Tab-separated table of C-alpha atoms in Angstrom:
chain	number	residue	atom	x	y	z
I	1	MET	CA	-39.887	187.418	-9.835
I	2	SER	CA	-41.070	186.958	-6.203
I	3	THR	CA	-42.428	183.768	-4.819
I	4	ASP	CA	-45.986	183.869	-3.544
I	5	MET	CA	-46.451	183.000	-0.114
I	6	TYR	CA	-50.177	182.763	-0.031
I	7	GLY	CA	-53.102	182.534	-2.137
I	8	VAL	CA	-56.299	184.558	-1.514
I	9	ARG	CA	-59.795	183.888	-2.455
I	10	VAL	CA	-62.924	186.225	-1.795
I	11	LEU	CA	-65.831	184.082	-0.233
I	12	SER	CA	-68.222	186.878	0.115
I	13	ALA	CA	-67.997	190.614	0.602
I	14	ASP	CA	-70.961	192.766	2.378
I	15	PRO	CA	-69.993	196.510	2.050
I	16	ASP	CA	-73.091	197.465	4.021
I	17	GLU	CA	-71.958	195.319	6.820
I	18	LEU	CA	-68.486	196.503	6.253
I	19	ARG	CA	-67.140	192.995	6.189
I	20	ILE	CA	-65.553	190.517	3.854
I	21	ASP	CA	-64.714	186.847	3.891
I	22	PHE	CA	-61.399	185.429	2.718
I	23	ARG	CA	-59.945	181.825	2.194
I	24	VAL	CA	-56.188	182.085	2.307
I	25	PHE	CA	-54.092	179.300	0.990
I	26	VAL	CA	-50.539	178.445	1.919
I	27	VAL	CA	-48.770	178.036	-1.329
I	28	TYR	CA	-45.130	178.087	0.029
I	29	TYR	CA	-43.800	175.088	1.843
I	30	ASP	CA	-40.393	173.304	2.664
I	31	THR	CA	-41.366	169.899	2.358
I	32	GLU	CA	-38.002	168.559	3.331
I	33	VAL	CA	-38.141	170.131	6.818
I	34	ARG	CA	-41.840	169.990	7.006
I	35	HIS	CA	-42.487	173.623	7.314
I	36	HIS	CA	-45.072	176.217	5.922
I	37	MET	CA	-46.187	179.722	6.311
I	38	PRO	CA	-48.033	180.289	9.508
I	39	PRO	CA	-51.736	181.433	9.540
I	40	PRO	CA	-51.613	185.202	8.730
I	41	ASP	CA	-53.797	186.487	11.783
I	42	ASP	CA	-52.998	190.079	11.413
I	43	PRO	CA	-54.856	193.241	10.355
I	44	GLY	CA	-51.626	194.617	8.622
I	45	PHE	CA	-51.750	191.518	6.297
I	46	PHE	CA	-55.503	192.047	5.382
I	47	PHE	CA	-54.904	195.844	4.955
I	48	PHE	CA	-52.098	194.927	2.298
I	49	LEU	CA	-54.482	192.451	0.485
I	50	LEU	CA	-57.202	195.273	0.348
I	51	TRP	CA	-54.676	197.562	-1.196
I	52	GLU	CA	-53.472	194.707	-3.640
I	53	ALA	CA	-57.071	194.360	-4.716
I	54	ALA	CA	-57.437	198.108	-5.116
I	55	LYS	CA	-54.300	198.099	-7.406
I	56	GLY	CA	-56.149	195.289	-9.658
I	57	PHE	CA	-54.031	192.410	-8.620
I	58	SER	CA	-57.095	190.105	-8.378
I	59	SER	CA	-58.401	187.980	-11.064
I	60	SER	CA	-61.151	190.473	-11.939
I	61	GLY	CA	-58.548	193.387	-12.325
I	62	ARG	CA	-60.914	195.898	-10.966
I	63	GLY	CA	-59.290	198.848	-9.022
I	64	GLY	CA	-60.325	200.842	-6.087
I	65	PRO	CA	-59.729	204.027	-4.127
I	66	LEU	CA	-57.210	202.578	-1.787
I	67	ALA	CA	-54.717	202.555	-4.689
I	68	GLU	CA	-55.362	206.318	-5.301
I	69	LEU	CA	-54.749	207.001	-1.583
I	70	LEU	CA	-51.514	204.950	-0.974
I	71	ASP	CA	-48.497	204.390	-3.493
I	72	ASN	CA	-46.356	201.463	-3.498
I	73	GLY	CA	-43.703	203.377	-1.427
I	74	ALA	CA	-46.408	203.659	1.284
I	75	MET	CA	-47.159	200.130	1.344
I	76	LEU	CA	-43.697	198.779	1.147
I	77	ASP	CA	-42.917	200.633	4.349
I	78	PHE	CA	-44.064	197.766	6.436
I	79	GLY	CA	-43.544	199.578	9.578
I	80	ARG	CA	-46.041	202.094	8.467
I	81	VAL	CA	-48.562	199.529	7.199
I	82	GLU	CA	-48.293	198.102	10.866
I	83	GLN	CA	-48.999	201.544	12.328
I	84	ASP	CA	-51.898	202.340	10.039
I	85	ALA	CA	-53.637	199.103	9.631
I	86	HIS	CA	-56.193	199.916	12.107
I	87	ARG	CA	-57.503	202.838	9.910
I	88	TYR	CA	-58.560	200.358	7.305
I	89	VAL	CA	-59.115	197.066	9.184
I	90	SER	CA	-60.813	196.998	12.533
I	91	ARG	CA	-60.988	193.332	13.219
I	92	VAL	CA	-59.869	190.115	12.011
I	93	GLU	CA	-61.553	186.767	12.956
I	94	ARG	CA	-60.203	183.219	11.940
I	95	THR	CA	-63.347	181.105	11.169
I	96	ALA	CA	-61.839	177.765	9.942
I	97	ASP	CA	-58.663	175.988	9.354
I	98	ARG	CA	-57.931	173.168	6.731
I	99	ASN	CA	-55.050	170.708	6.702
I	100	HIS	CA	-53.594	172.471	9.534
I	101	PRO	CA	-51.104	170.916	10.481
I	102	PRO	CA	-50.657	168.417	7.263
I	103	THR	CA	-50.345	164.609	8.092
I	104	GLU	CA	-47.279	162.885	7.066
I	105	GLU	CA	-49.372	161.367	4.162
I	106	GLN	CA	-50.272	165.179	3.053
I	107	TRP	CA	-46.671	166.089	3.227
I	108	GLU	CA	-45.631	163.500	1.022
I	109	ARG	CA	-48.017	164.790	-1.585
I	110	LEU	CA	-47.263	168.320	-1.188
I	111	HIS	CA	-44.752	170.484	-3.415
I	112	ASP	CA	-42.648	173.415	-2.412
I	113	PHE	CA	-44.386	175.947	-4.594
I	114	TYR	CA	-47.954	176.472	-5.917
I	115	TYR	CA	-48.939	179.350	-8.454
I	116	GLU	CA	-51.917	180.873	-9.389
I	117	ARG	CA	-53.550	180.021	-12.772
I	118	ASP	CA	-56.794	181.626	-13.598
I	119	GLY	CA	-57.921	182.295	-9.890
I	120	GLY	CA	-56.877	178.977	-8.954
I	121	TRP	CA	-54.184	176.566	-7.413
I	122	LYS	CA	-53.381	173.025	-7.956
I	123	ASP	CA	-54.249	170.458	-5.216
I	124	GLU	CA	-56.508	173.261	-3.348
I	125	ASP	CA	-58.056	170.491	-1.314
I	126	LEU	CA	-54.733	169.480	-0.127
I	127	LEU	CA	-53.290	172.847	0.574
I	128	VAL	CA	-53.219	174.378	4.138
I	129	SER	CA	-55.873	176.833	4.266
I	130	PHE	CA	-57.677	179.470	6.728
I	131	ASP	CA	-60.830	181.144	6.602
I	132	TYR	CA	-61.040	184.692	7.858
I	133	ARG	CA	-63.906	187.465	8.294
I	134	VAL	CA	-62.415	190.670	8.025
I	135	HIS	CA	-64.197	193.920	9.295
I	136	VAL	CA	-63.134	197.189	7.573
I	137	THR	CA	-63.691	200.938	8.531
I	138	ASP	CA	-65.137	202.096	5.257
I	139	ARG	CA	-67.226	200.383	2.411
I	140	ARG	CA	-64.766	202.053	-0.193
I	141	TRP	CA	-62.234	199.594	0.822
I	142	LEU	CA	-64.408	196.682	-0.670
I	143	GLU	CA	-65.258	198.488	-3.862
I	144	PRO	CA	-63.069	196.391	-6.208
I	145	LEU	CA	-63.901	192.991	-4.355
I	146	ARG	CA	-66.528	190.552	-5.441
I	147	ALA	CA	-67.091	186.820	-4.415
I	148	GLY	CA	-64.618	184.444	-6.438
I	149	ASP	CA	-61.976	187.121	-6.870
I	150	ALA	CA	-58.513	185.551	-6.324
I	151	TRP	CA	-54.836	186.003	-6.597
I	152	GLY	CA	-51.505	185.118	-5.247
I	153	THR	CA	-49.341	187.448	-2.869
I	154	THR	CA	-45.941	187.682	-1.619
I	155	MET	CA	-47.228	189.583	1.611
I	156	PHE	CA	-46.619	187.759	4.904
I	157	ARG	CA	-47.765	188.223	8.442
I	158	LEU	CA	-47.059	191.624	9.934
I	159	ASN	CA	-47.221	192.818	13.622
I	160	ALA	CA	-50.230	195.410	13.547
I	161	ASP	CA	-51.556	196.659	16.773
I	162	THR	CA	-54.662	194.891	17.931
I	163	TRP	CA	-55.803	196.632	21.063
I	164	THR	CA	-59.266	197.403	21.511
I	165	ALA	CA	-61.260	200.333	22.704
I	166	GLU	CA	-61.563	198.692	26.080
I	167	ASP	CA	-57.725	198.326	26.132
I	168	ALA	CA	-57.103	201.947	25.324
I	169	PRO	CA	-57.441	203.814	28.655
I	170	HIS	CA	-54.983	201.269	30.463
I	171	ILE	CA	-52.141	201.003	27.877
I	172	PRO	CA	-49.512	203.465	26.898
I	173	ASP	CA	-49.601	205.222	23.668
I	174	LEU	CA	-46.398	204.045	22.081
I	175	SER	CA	-46.464	206.081	18.983
I	176	ALA	CA	-44.434	208.914	20.614
I	177	PRO	CA	-43.282	209.697	24.153
I	178	ALA	CA	-45.268	212.470	25.919
I	179	VAL	CA	-42.181	213.695	27.622
I	180	GLU	CA	-38.529	213.239	26.720
I	181	LEU	CA	-35.849	213.815	29.169
I	182	GLU	CA	-31.996	214.002	29.246
I	183	PRO	CA	-30.771	213.608	32.656
I	184	PHE	CA	-27.226	213.744	31.679
I	185	ALA	CA	-27.717	217.418	30.235
I	186	SER	CA	-27.496	218.724	33.866
I	187	ALA	CA	-24.437	216.626	34.737
I	188	SER	CA	-20.734	217.395	34.591
I	189	GLY	CA	-17.481	215.614	34.401
I	190	ASP	CA	-16.545	212.696	32.191
I	191	LEU	CA	-19.541	210.827	31.045
I	192	ASP	CA	-17.853	208.873	28.280
I	193	HIS	CA	-18.577	205.486	30.245
I	194	GLU	CA	-21.683	206.195	31.833
I	195	SER	CA	-25.470	205.236	31.222
I	196	LEU	CA	-28.751	205.189	33.235
I	197	THR	CA	-29.604	201.926	34.499
I	198	ARG	CA	-32.654	202.025	36.778
I	199	VAL	CA	-35.895	203.851	36.777
I	200	GLU	CA	-38.413	203.708	39.667
I	201	PHE	CA	-41.707	205.752	40.680
I	202	SER	CA	-42.315	206.542	44.104
I	203	ASP	CA	-45.141	204.758	45.610
I	204	ASP	CA	-47.574	207.427	45.570
I	205	GLY	CA	-46.605	208.349	41.884
I	206	ARG	CA	-45.378	211.828	42.842
I	207	TYR	CA	-41.605	211.278	41.847
I	208	LEU	CA	-39.812	209.552	39.339
I	209	ALA	CA	-36.141	208.649	39.969
I	210	VAL	CA	-33.253	207.445	37.864
I	211	CYS	CA	-29.579	206.354	38.503
I	212	SER	CA	-26.453	205.671	36.600
I	213	ASP	CA	-24.178	202.939	36.767
I	214	GLU	CA	-21.657	205.614	38.266
I	215	ASN	CA	-24.065	206.200	41.210
I	216	ARG	CA	-25.660	209.525	39.941
I	217	VAL	CA	-29.276	210.191	40.838
I	218	TRP	CA	-31.967	212.357	39.579
I	219	VAL	CA	-35.360	212.757	40.567
I	220	TYR	CA	-38.401	214.378	38.615
I	221	ASP	CA	-41.676	215.820	39.737
I	222	THR	CA	-44.352	213.752	37.643
I	223	ALA	CA	-46.820	216.865	37.773
I	224	ASP	CA	-44.499	218.965	35.455
I	225	TRP	CA	-41.505	216.801	34.814
I	226	SER	CA	-39.216	219.407	36.474
I	227	GLU	CA	-35.897	218.164	37.907
I	228	VAL	CA	-36.224	218.161	41.777
I	229	ALA	CA	-32.840	216.806	42.532
I	230	HIS	CA	-29.690	215.542	40.971
I	231	VAL	CA	-27.159	214.054	43.442
I	232	HIS	CA	-24.014	211.935	43.478
I	233	ALA	CA	-24.496	208.948	45.982
I	234	ASP	CA	-21.525	208.073	48.180
I	235	GLY	CA	-20.322	204.781	48.640
I	236	GLY	CA	-19.143	203.695	45.116
I	237	TRP	CA	-22.031	201.193	44.619
I	238	ILE	CA	-21.169	198.357	42.043
I	239	VAL	CA	-24.093	198.042	39.690
I	240	PRO	CA	-26.480	200.009	41.882
I	241	VAL	CA	-29.823	199.175	42.719
I	242	LEU	CA	-32.345	201.791	43.102
I	243	MET	CA	-35.256	201.610	45.539
I	244	TRP	CA	-37.665	203.741	47.478
I	245	VAL	CA	-38.453	203.290	51.196
I	246	PRO	CA	-41.876	202.160	51.376
I	247	GLY	CA	-44.440	204.933	51.715
I	248	ARG	CA	-42.021	207.544	51.859
I	249	HIS	CA	-40.002	210.032	49.609
I	250	VAL	CA	-36.852	208.633	50.463
I	251	LEU	CA	-34.414	206.961	47.945
I	252	THR	CA	-31.819	204.235	48.592
I	253	LEU	CA	-28.954	203.037	46.507
I	254	LYS	CA	-26.920	199.804	47.272
I	255	THR	CA	-24.804	197.495	45.355
I	256	TYR	CA	-26.468	194.611	43.240
I	257	PRO	CA	-27.372	192.024	45.877
I	258	THR	CA	-25.985	188.429	45.420
I	259	PRO	CA	-26.323	185.387	47.438
I	260	GLU	CA	-22.696	185.758	48.497
I	261	GLU	CA	-23.440	189.254	50.025
I	262	ALA	CA	-26.896	188.322	51.488
I	263	GLU	CA	-26.026	189.799	54.840
I	264	ALA	CA	-24.475	193.049	53.620
I	265	THR	CA	-26.603	196.135	54.800
I	266	ALA	CA	-24.596	198.956	53.407
I	267	GLN	CA	-26.771	201.663	51.489
I	268	TRP	CA	-27.078	205.280	50.766
I	269	ALA	CA	-30.395	207.130	51.494
I	270	PHE	CA	-31.741	210.488	50.295
I	271	ASP	CA	-34.865	212.443	51.561
I	272	VAL	CA	-36.492	213.933	48.173
I	273	ASP	CA	-38.707	216.157	50.325
I	274	ALA	CA	-35.737	217.473	52.553
I	275	LEU	CA	-33.115	217.246	49.823
I	276	GLU	CA	-30.584	215.819	52.158
I	277	VAL	CA	-28.802	212.614	52.672
I	278	VAL	CA	-30.428	210.759	55.660
I	279	GLU	CA	-30.645	207.286	57.467
I	280	ALA	CA	-33.397	204.795	56.313
I	281	PRO	CA	-33.934	201.022	57.024
I	282	PHE	CA	-32.147	199.019	54.646
I	283	GLN	CA	-34.079	198.030	51.565
I	284	ALA	CA	-33.282	194.506	50.996
I	285	GLY	CA	-33.280	192.536	47.587
I	286	HIS	CA	-33.483	193.320	43.886
I	287	ARG	CA	-37.198	194.529	43.883
I	288	ARG	CA	-40.132	194.788	46.131
I	289	SER	CA	-44.078	195.072	45.984
I	290	ARG	CA	-45.385	198.627	46.489
I	291	ASP	CA	-46.367	197.997	50.044
I	292	GLY	CA	-43.086	196.426	50.824
I	293	ALA	CA	-44.533	193.080	51.965
I	294	HIS	CA	-42.779	191.191	49.459
I	295	ARG	CA	-39.238	191.332	48.015
I	296	ILE	CA	-37.098	188.953	45.787
I	297	VAL	CA	-33.483	188.135	46.464
I	298	SER	CA	-30.928	186.086	44.639
I	299	ASN	CA	-30.657	182.368	45.267
I	300	ASP	CA	-27.889	179.950	44.163
I	301	ALA	CA	-30.681	177.305	43.087
I	302	GLY	CA	-30.124	175.515	39.841
I	303	GLU	CA	-32.960	177.437	38.011
I	304	GLY	CA	-31.113	180.746	38.280
I	305	GLY	CA	-34.000	182.422	39.884
I	306	PHE	CA	-34.916	184.257	43.154
I	307	ASP	CA	-36.336	183.474	46.690
I	308	LEU	CA	-39.349	185.295	47.833
I	309	VAL	CA	-39.004	187.056	51.175
I	310	VAL	CA	-42.277	188.091	52.950
I	311	GLU	CA	-41.916	190.922	55.673
I	312	GLY	CA	-42.095	189.670	59.194
I	313	LYS	CA	-41.097	186.135	58.182
I	314	GLN	CA	-37.524	184.631	58.743
I	315	ALA	CA	-37.425	181.868	56.024
I	316	PRO	CA	-37.186	182.935	52.406
I	317	ARG	CA	-39.301	180.786	49.950
I	318	ARG	CA	-37.842	179.599	46.773
I	319	ILE	CA	-39.741	180.597	43.657
I	320	SER	CA	-39.732	177.406	41.588
I	321	HIS	CA	-40.324	179.021	38.056
I	322	ALA	CA	-39.004	176.401	35.804
I	323	GLY	CA	-37.853	173.187	37.335
I	324	ARG	CA	-34.801	173.644	35.106
I	325	TRP	CA	-31.994	176.062	34.467
I	326	ASP	CA	-33.669	179.249	33.090
I	327	PRO	CA	-32.016	182.445	34.468
I	328	ILE	CA	-34.350	185.445	34.824
I	329	GLN	CA	-33.486	188.478	33.157
I	330	CYS	CA	-36.046	191.004	34.300
I	331	HIS	CA	-38.890	191.213	36.772
I	332	ALA	CA	-41.592	193.320	38.051
I	333	PHE	CA	-44.390	193.255	40.697
I	334	SER	CA	-47.941	194.588	39.916
I	335	ALA	CA	-48.612	197.757	42.009
I	336	ASP	CA	-51.275	195.835	43.689
I	337	GLY	CA	-48.832	193.228	44.797
I	338	THR	CA	-50.863	190.291	43.445
I	339	ARG	CA	-48.455	189.287	40.893
I	340	LEU	CA	-44.848	189.040	40.246
I	341	PHE	CA	-43.773	188.632	36.544
I	342	LEU	CA	-40.449	187.060	35.891
I	343	GLY	CA	-38.897	187.383	32.335
I	344	ALA	CA	-36.236	184.584	31.287
I	345	GLN	CA	-34.591	184.712	28.064
I	346	GLN	CA	-37.669	183.308	26.214
I	347	ASN	CA	-40.205	182.304	28.821
I	348	LEU	CA	-42.401	184.679	30.855
I	349	TYR	CA	-43.589	183.453	34.445
I	350	VAL	CA	-46.396	184.711	36.548
I	351	VAL	CA	-45.870	184.170	40.275
I	352	ASP	CA	-48.571	184.410	43.222
I	353	PRO	CA	-46.523	186.292	45.917
I	354	ALA	CA	-48.930	184.695	48.548
I	355	THR	CA	-47.524	181.297	47.604
I	356	ALA	CA	-44.381	181.643	45.793
I	357	GLY	CA	-45.817	179.433	43.200
I	358	VAL	CA	-46.098	179.881	39.366
I	359	ALA	CA	-49.818	180.757	38.565
I	360	ASP	CA	-49.244	181.108	34.931
I	361	ALA	CA	-46.555	181.015	32.313
I	362	VAL	CA	-45.994	182.181	28.581
I	363	PRO	CA	-43.378	179.622	27.075
I	364	ASP	CA	-41.446	181.035	24.239
I	365	ALA	CA	-42.930	184.666	24.905
I	366	SER	CA	-40.328	186.139	22.340
I	367	GLN	CA	-36.840	185.288	21.015
I	368	ARG	CA	-35.554	187.486	23.916
I	369	LEU	CA	-37.034	189.149	26.852
I	370	PHE	CA	-34.776	192.184	28.211
I	371	GLU	CA	-37.100	194.329	30.415
I	372	LEU	CA	-40.754	194.549	31.852
I	373	ALA	CA	-43.025	196.403	33.690
I	374	SER	CA	-46.441	195.757	34.958
I	375	SER	CA	-49.742	197.726	35.067
I	376	PRO	CA	-50.823	198.475	38.347
I	377	ASP	CA	-53.436	195.456	38.500
I	378	GLY	CA	-51.054	193.223	36.560
I	379	ALA	CA	-53.715	193.082	33.579
I	380	TYR	CA	-50.877	194.467	31.054
I	381	LEU	CA	-47.370	194.219	30.797
I	382	ALA	CA	-44.951	196.639	28.742
I	383	VAL	CA	-42.069	194.380	27.554
I	384	ALA	CA	-38.732	195.401	25.750
I	385	SER	CA	-37.829	192.312	23.751
I	386	ALA	CA	-36.282	191.276	20.510
I	387	THR	CA	-37.837	192.581	17.478
I	388	ARG	CA	-40.892	190.717	15.762
I	389	ARG	CA	-40.094	192.495	12.695
I	390	LEU	CA	-38.085	189.977	11.041
I	391	TYR	CA	-38.174	191.624	7.701
I	392	LEU	CA	-35.904	194.165	9.047
I	393	GLY	CA	-33.058	191.615	9.208
I	394	LEU	CA	-30.482	192.063	11.854
I	395	ASP	CA	-29.511	195.593	11.579
I	396	PRO	CA	-27.817	196.461	14.884
I	397	ASP	CA	-29.683	199.925	14.880
I	398	ARG	CA	-32.814	198.230	15.497
I	399	PRO	CA	-32.043	196.288	18.732
I	400	HIS	CA	-35.192	196.361	20.792
I	401	GLU	CA	-38.928	196.434	20.443
I	402	LEU	CA	-41.289	198.017	22.963
I	403	CYS	CA	-44.461	196.004	23.181
I	404	VAL	CA	-47.737	195.778	25.224
I	405	TRP	CA	-48.936	192.168	26.481
I	406	ARG	CA	-52.560	191.821	27.424
I	407	MET	CA	-52.293	189.096	30.047
I	408	SER	CA	-55.831	187.955	29.651
I	409	ASP	CA	-55.165	186.051	26.607
I	410	LYS	CA	-51.332	186.520	26.362
I	411	LYS	CA	-51.397	188.446	23.179
I	412	VAL	CA	-49.074	191.409	22.062
I	413	ILE	CA	-51.683	194.059	21.285
I	414	ALA	CA	-49.241	197.056	20.605
I	415	GLY	CA	-45.644	197.387	19.610
I	416	ARG	CA	-43.049	200.051	18.656
I	417	GLN	CA	-39.774	199.183	16.763
I	418	LEU	CA	-37.002	201.244	18.499
I	419	ASP	CA	-33.608	202.288	17.390
I	420	THR	CA	-32.158	202.131	20.889
I	421	TYR	CA	-31.838	199.638	23.862
I	422	VAL	CA	-34.076	199.814	26.705
I	423	GLU	CA	-32.249	199.693	29.820
I	424	ALA	CA	-35.250	199.655	32.200
I	425	LEU	CA	-38.957	200.148	32.377
I	426	ALA	CA	-41.390	201.467	35.069
I	427	TRP	CA	-45.122	201.822	35.190
I	428	SER	CA	-46.648	204.454	37.424
I	429	PRO	CA	-48.524	203.021	40.413
I	430	ASP	CA	-51.386	205.439	39.580
I	431	GLY	CA	-51.408	203.766	35.923
I	432	ARG	CA	-51.034	207.189	34.181
I	433	TRP	CA	-47.376	206.849	32.893
I	434	LEU	CA	-44.795	204.268	31.466
I	435	ALA	CA	-41.351	205.348	31.762
I	436	ALA	CA	-38.233	203.958	29.827
I	437	LEU	CA	-34.497	204.266	29.879
I	438	LEU	CA	-33.624	204.446	26.105
I	439	GLU	CA	-29.941	203.891	25.516
I	440	PRO	CA	-28.328	204.695	22.011
I	441	THR	CA	-26.759	202.161	19.814
I	442	GLY	CA	-23.214	202.826	18.210
I	443	ASP	CA	-20.995	205.594	19.327
I	444	GLY	CA	-23.549	206.931	21.633
I	445	PHE	CA	-23.784	203.728	23.646
I	446	ASN	CA	-22.683	203.940	27.477
I	447	ALA	CA	-21.467	207.640	26.655
I	448	GLY	CA	-23.829	209.810	28.944
I	449	GLN	CA	-26.728	209.973	26.333
I	450	THR	CA	-29.281	207.692	27.854
I	451	ARG	CA	-32.641	209.320	27.350
I	452	LEU	CA	-35.649	209.044	29.659
I	453	ALA	CA	-38.992	208.752	27.494
I	454	VAL	CA	-42.350	208.854	29.338
I	455	PHE	CA	-45.421	207.528	27.478
I	456	ARG	CA	-48.907	208.567	28.367
I	457	MET	CA	-51.773	206.085	28.557
I	458	GLY	CA	-54.640	205.988	26.004
I	459	PRO	CA	-53.659	205.433	22.430
I	460	THR	CA	-56.182	206.660	19.674
I	461	ARG	CA	-57.386	205.341	16.525
I	462	SER	CA	-57.424	208.526	14.672
C-alpha cells in the first residue's frame, strides 16, 4: 500500500465560473531531519486530483467524465500528464499557507504519517497546509466534486508547462522540432570520434552554422534549411570556437581561448556568400554581443569566470559574478546586447555589459546547468539542465531537460524531457527559431550522430 503524500479537501466548487478551491494538507513528514513535502503549486498535480475525484476516490465516491476519458495507464504516464495538464487546468493560484514552515515546537508534535479517516486527518490544525484556487477548462471536470469532499493522494508535485497566451509568441514550441537536420549525413571519412559542439546564427538570422570537434563546418539557409556549405577548416583547432564576423556572412574558427593564450590571433575564416576561405579580423574571446561591442574572455581569477572586453577600450573588466569559486559552464548575450547570462553549475547570473556588474541572479536555478541561449530581448532563456523529473530516477537515457525560463519572475514555464545530451543552443536574432545540437547517449555518443533540431516559436494549447 502506497503512503499518502497529501490530503485534499474541497472548500468550494463553482462550475459556472470554472473554478474550485482546495485545501491541501501535507500528510508525509520526516520529523527526524525536519523535512516535509513542498507546496504542490503545479497544474499537473491538480489535473491528477480532478481525475482521482472522477474515479471516485473522494469521500463522496461520486464519479465523473474524466475517468471515462483517461484510464490508469494514461494518468500514470507522468510525462504525458505534464504535457496535457493545460487542456484541463488553465491556472493555479495559491491563496493561503498554514504552518509553513513549522516551528520547532510544532515539529516536536508532528508525526511522520497521517492517514485519512472519514474525510479528515488527525491534528489538522497542526499540519502544514495550502489553499488553492484552481481554474479549469470545462465544467465537466468539476461534476463529481462538492464542498467537503476529501481524500488522501500519493500524487506529488509535477512540472507541467505554465506559459500564458502572452508568452506564447515569444517562446519555442518544445513539443517537437519544426526541423531536424543530420549534418554528418553529408560527411565522409571516420566519424567514430566526432560530434557537433557549437551552433551560431549569423547576425541577420539568414544563416545557421555548426561546427564539429574535428573542425568540420556546415552552414544552412534558414529560409528553407538547405545546406549552403560543408567545409573542413584548416588549422587543426583544438576545441574549436565558431564565431561570425559582426555584420558579415563570414565565419571564423579558432582554438578555445585560454588566459595563457590571450595574445594568440590565429584563426580560419570562410565567406559564406562567396563560398571561399578569406582573411578576416580576428574574433577574440568565447562569445560576443550581436554588434560586436562586447566580448567575454577567460580570466584566471578565483571565481572561475570571465573578463568583459569592450570594443575600442584597452583594459578588460572583471565580471565579479559570485565573489567565490563558481566556474561558469555556459553563457549567452541577448541579441540586443543589454544582458549577458552566465550559467554556473547551479547558479544563474545576469550581467549588465555596460557596467560588467551582476544585475540579477537566480541561486540554485537547477541541479546542473549545461547550456543556455537568450531570446533577442533577454526576456526568456532556453536552458539545458538536469532533469526536474525526479520520478524518472537516474536513467542514463534521460540526461538533459530542455526548458524555457521567463526571466521576469524567474519561472520555468515550459520543459521537454530529452533522451539526448544538449551540446549547444542558439536563439535566432530575429526571434523566430531556437536551434539545439542533440548528442545521443550510449553507443551513439561522440560517433558522428549529433542531430541539429530547430524549434519554432509559438506553442499552442490545443
